[in-house]
CSV table of C-alpha atoms in Angstrom, one decimal:
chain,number,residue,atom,x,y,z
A,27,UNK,CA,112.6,109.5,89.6
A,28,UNK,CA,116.6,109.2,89.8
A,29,UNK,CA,118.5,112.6,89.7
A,30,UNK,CA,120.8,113.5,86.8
A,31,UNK,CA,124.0,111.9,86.5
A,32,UNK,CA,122.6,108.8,87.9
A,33,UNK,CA,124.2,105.9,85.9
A,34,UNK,CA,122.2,102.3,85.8
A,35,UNK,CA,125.2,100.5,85.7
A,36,UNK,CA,125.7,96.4,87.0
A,37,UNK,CA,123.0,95.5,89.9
A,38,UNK,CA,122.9,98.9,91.4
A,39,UNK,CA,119.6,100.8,92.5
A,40,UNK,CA,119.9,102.7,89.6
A,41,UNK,CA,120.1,99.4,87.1
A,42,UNK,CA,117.2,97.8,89.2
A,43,UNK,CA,114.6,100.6,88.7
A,44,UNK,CA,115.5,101.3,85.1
A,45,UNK,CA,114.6,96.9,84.7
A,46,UNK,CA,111.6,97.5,86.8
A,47,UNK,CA,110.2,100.0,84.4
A,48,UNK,CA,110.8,98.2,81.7
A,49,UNK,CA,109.0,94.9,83.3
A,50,UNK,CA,106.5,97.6,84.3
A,51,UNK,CA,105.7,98.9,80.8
A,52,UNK,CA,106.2,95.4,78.8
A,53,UNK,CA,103.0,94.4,81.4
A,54,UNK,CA,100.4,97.2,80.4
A,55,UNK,CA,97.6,98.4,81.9
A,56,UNK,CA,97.2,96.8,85.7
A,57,UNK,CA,94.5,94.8,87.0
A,58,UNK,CA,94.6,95.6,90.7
A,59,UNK,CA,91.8,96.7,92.3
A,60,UNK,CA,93.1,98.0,95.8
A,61,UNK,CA,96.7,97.9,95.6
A,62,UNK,CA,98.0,99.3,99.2
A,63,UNK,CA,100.4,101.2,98.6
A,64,UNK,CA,102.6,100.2,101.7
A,65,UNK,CA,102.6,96.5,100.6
A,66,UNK,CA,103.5,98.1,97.2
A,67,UNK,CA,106.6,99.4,99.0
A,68,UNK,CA,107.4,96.4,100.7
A,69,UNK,CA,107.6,94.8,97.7
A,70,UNK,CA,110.1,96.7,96.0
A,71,UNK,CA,112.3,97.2,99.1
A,72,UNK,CA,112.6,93.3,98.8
A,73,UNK,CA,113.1,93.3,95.1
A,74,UNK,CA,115.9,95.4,95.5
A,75,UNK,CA,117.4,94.8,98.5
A,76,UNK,CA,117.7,90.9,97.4
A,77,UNK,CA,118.9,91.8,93.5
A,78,UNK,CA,115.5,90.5,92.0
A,79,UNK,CA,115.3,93.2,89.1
A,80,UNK,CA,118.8,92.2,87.8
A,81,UNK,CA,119.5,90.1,84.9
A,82,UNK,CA,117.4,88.2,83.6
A,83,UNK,CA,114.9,89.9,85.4
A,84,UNK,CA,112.2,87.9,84.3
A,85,UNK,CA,113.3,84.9,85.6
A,86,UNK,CA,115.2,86.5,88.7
A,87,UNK,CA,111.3,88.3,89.2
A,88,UNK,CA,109.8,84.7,89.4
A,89,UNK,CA,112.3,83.2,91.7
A,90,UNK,CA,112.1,86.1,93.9
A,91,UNK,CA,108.4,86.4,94.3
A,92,UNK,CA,106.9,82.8,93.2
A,93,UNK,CA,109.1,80.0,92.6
A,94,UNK,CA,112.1,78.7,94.6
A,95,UNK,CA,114.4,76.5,92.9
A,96,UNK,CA,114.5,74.3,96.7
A,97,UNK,CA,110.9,72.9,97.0
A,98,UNK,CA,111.6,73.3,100.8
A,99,UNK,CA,112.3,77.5,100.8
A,100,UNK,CA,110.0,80.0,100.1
A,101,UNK,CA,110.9,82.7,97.7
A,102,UNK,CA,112.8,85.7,99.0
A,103,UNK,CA,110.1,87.5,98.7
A,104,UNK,CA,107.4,86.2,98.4
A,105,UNK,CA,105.6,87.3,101.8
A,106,UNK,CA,105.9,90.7,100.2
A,107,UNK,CA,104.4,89.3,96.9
A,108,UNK,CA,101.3,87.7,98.4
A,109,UNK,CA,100.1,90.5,100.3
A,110,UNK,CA,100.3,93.1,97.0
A,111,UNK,CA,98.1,90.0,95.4
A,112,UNK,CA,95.8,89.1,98.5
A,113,UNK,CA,94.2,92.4,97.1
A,114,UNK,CA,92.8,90.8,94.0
A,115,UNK,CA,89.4,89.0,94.8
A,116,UNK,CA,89.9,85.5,94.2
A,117,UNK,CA,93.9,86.0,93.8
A,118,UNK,CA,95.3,82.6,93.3
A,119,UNK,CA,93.3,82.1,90.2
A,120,UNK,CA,94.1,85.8,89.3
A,121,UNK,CA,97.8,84.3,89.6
A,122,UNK,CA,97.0,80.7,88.0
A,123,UNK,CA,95.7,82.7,85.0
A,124,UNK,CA,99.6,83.3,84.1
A,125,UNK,CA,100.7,79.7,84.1
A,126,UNK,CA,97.6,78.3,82.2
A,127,UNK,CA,99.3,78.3,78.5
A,128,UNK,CA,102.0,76.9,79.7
A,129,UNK,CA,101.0,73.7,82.0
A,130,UNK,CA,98.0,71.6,80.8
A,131,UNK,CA,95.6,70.4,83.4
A,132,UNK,CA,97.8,72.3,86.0
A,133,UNK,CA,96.7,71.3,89.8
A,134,UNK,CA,96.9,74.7,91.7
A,135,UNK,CA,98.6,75.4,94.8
A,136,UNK,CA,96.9,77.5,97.3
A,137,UNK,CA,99.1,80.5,95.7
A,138,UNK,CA,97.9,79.9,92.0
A,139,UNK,CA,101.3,78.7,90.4
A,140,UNK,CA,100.7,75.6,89.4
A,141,UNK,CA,102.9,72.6,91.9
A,142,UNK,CA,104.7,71.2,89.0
A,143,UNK,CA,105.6,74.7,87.9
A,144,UNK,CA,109.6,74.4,87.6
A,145,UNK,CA,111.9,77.5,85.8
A,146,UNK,CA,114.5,75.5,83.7
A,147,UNK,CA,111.5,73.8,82.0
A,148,UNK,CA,110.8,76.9,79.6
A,149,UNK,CA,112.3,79.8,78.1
A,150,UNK,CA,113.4,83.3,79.1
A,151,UNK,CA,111.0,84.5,76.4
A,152,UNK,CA,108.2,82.2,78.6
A,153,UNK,CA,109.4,83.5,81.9
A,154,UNK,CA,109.0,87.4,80.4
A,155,UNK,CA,105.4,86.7,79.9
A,156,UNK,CA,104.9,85.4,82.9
A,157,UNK,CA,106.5,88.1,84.8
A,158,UNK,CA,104.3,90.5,82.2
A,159,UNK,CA,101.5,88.4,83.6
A,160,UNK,CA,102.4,88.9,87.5
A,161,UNK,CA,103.3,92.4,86.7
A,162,UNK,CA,99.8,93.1,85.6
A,163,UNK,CA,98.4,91.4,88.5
A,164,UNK,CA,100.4,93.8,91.1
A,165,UNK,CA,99.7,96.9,89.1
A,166,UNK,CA,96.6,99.0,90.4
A,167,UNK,CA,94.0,99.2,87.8
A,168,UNK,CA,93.7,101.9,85.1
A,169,UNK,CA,95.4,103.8,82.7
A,170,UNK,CA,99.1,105.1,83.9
A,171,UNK,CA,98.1,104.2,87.7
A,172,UNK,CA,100.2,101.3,88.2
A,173,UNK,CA,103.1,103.3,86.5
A,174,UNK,CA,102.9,106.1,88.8
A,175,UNK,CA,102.6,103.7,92.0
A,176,UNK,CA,105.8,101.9,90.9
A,177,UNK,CA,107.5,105.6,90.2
A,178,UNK,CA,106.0,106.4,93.5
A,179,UNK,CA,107.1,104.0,95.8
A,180,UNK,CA,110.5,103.5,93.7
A,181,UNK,CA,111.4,107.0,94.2
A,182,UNK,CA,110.8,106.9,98.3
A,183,UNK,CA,113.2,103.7,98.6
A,184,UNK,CA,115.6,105.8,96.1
A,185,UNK,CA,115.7,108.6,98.6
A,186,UNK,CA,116.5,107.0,101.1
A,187,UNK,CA,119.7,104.9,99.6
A,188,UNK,CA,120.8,107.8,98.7
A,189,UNK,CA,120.5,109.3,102.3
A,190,UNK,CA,122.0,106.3,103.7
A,191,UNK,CA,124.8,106.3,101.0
A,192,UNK,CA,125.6,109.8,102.1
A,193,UNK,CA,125.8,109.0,106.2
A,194,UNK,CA,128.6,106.0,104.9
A,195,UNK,CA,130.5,108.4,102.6
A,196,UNK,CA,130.8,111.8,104.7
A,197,UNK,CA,129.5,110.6,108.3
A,198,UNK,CA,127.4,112.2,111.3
A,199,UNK,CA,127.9,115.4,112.2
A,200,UNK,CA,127.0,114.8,115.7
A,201,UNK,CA,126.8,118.5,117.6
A,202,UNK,CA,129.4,119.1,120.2
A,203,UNK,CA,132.0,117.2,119.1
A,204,UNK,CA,135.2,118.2,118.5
């Protein structure tokens, strides 16, 4: 979805998809009923534009979308999150589902993580699965379709940094002038 000569280097585009498709293929098979595709989009414009899919990208993914270290903020993106989600019937237990291993007799919030939910209490190797977990969650269902979305609407948002790279390297042509 990137042309050739494209490096993933650092935080760029490039460096985020290839960590998206890797978060996308450690998560498997999707459980997403009716993903919309535009909320889909949405939520990797945000990913990207605010460096979520950067290392760690597990627990970058989780601050991002559902957990803010300041009580008192939402996550970055985590309108974006909810509405890709709000497709699953009965989403925030859909969503608790990925916390229950890890917090016993959890009380839910009305999103499904779990209030006393807090980062720098577990692991990066904890945080990976429950990114996996989310991932899953986001993913339409079935074999390969949650794949091809993310290529899909990764691919649009790639076009057009590249377009808007291009207009800050070479300019507008504007017609008539001189």
């Amino acid at each position: 979805f990137m042309p050739g000569g494209t490096v993933p280097e650092g935080d760029n585009t490039a460096a985020q998809g290839a960590a998206l498709l890797g978060l996308v293929l450690h998560a498997g098979e999707g459980e997403n009923k009716a993903e919309s595709e535009q909320d889909m989009k949405d939520l990797l414009q945000c990913m990207v534009e605010n460096k979520c899919l950067v290392e760690p990208v597990p627990t970058n993914f989780l601050e991002c979308n559902v957990v803010s270290n300041d009580p008192h903020v939402s996550p970055v993106c985590f309108d974006q999150f909810s509405a890709v989600i709000a497709n699953l019937e009965d989403s925030e237990r859909h969503v608790g589902e990925c916390f229950i291993d890890m917090i016993d007799h959890a009380e839910p919030s009305s999103t499904g993580v779990p209030a006393s939910f807090k980062l720098d209490a577990y692991t990066e190797a904890e945080h990976r699965d429950i990114a996996s977990c989310l991932t899953r969650k986001l993913l339409i269902e079935g074999p390969d379709l949650g794949l091809n979305s993310i290529i899909k609407g990764f691919s649009e948002l790639w076009d057009i940094v590249m377009f808007i790279q291009e207009i800050i390297e070479k300019g507008i042509d504007i017609p008539g002038d001189a």
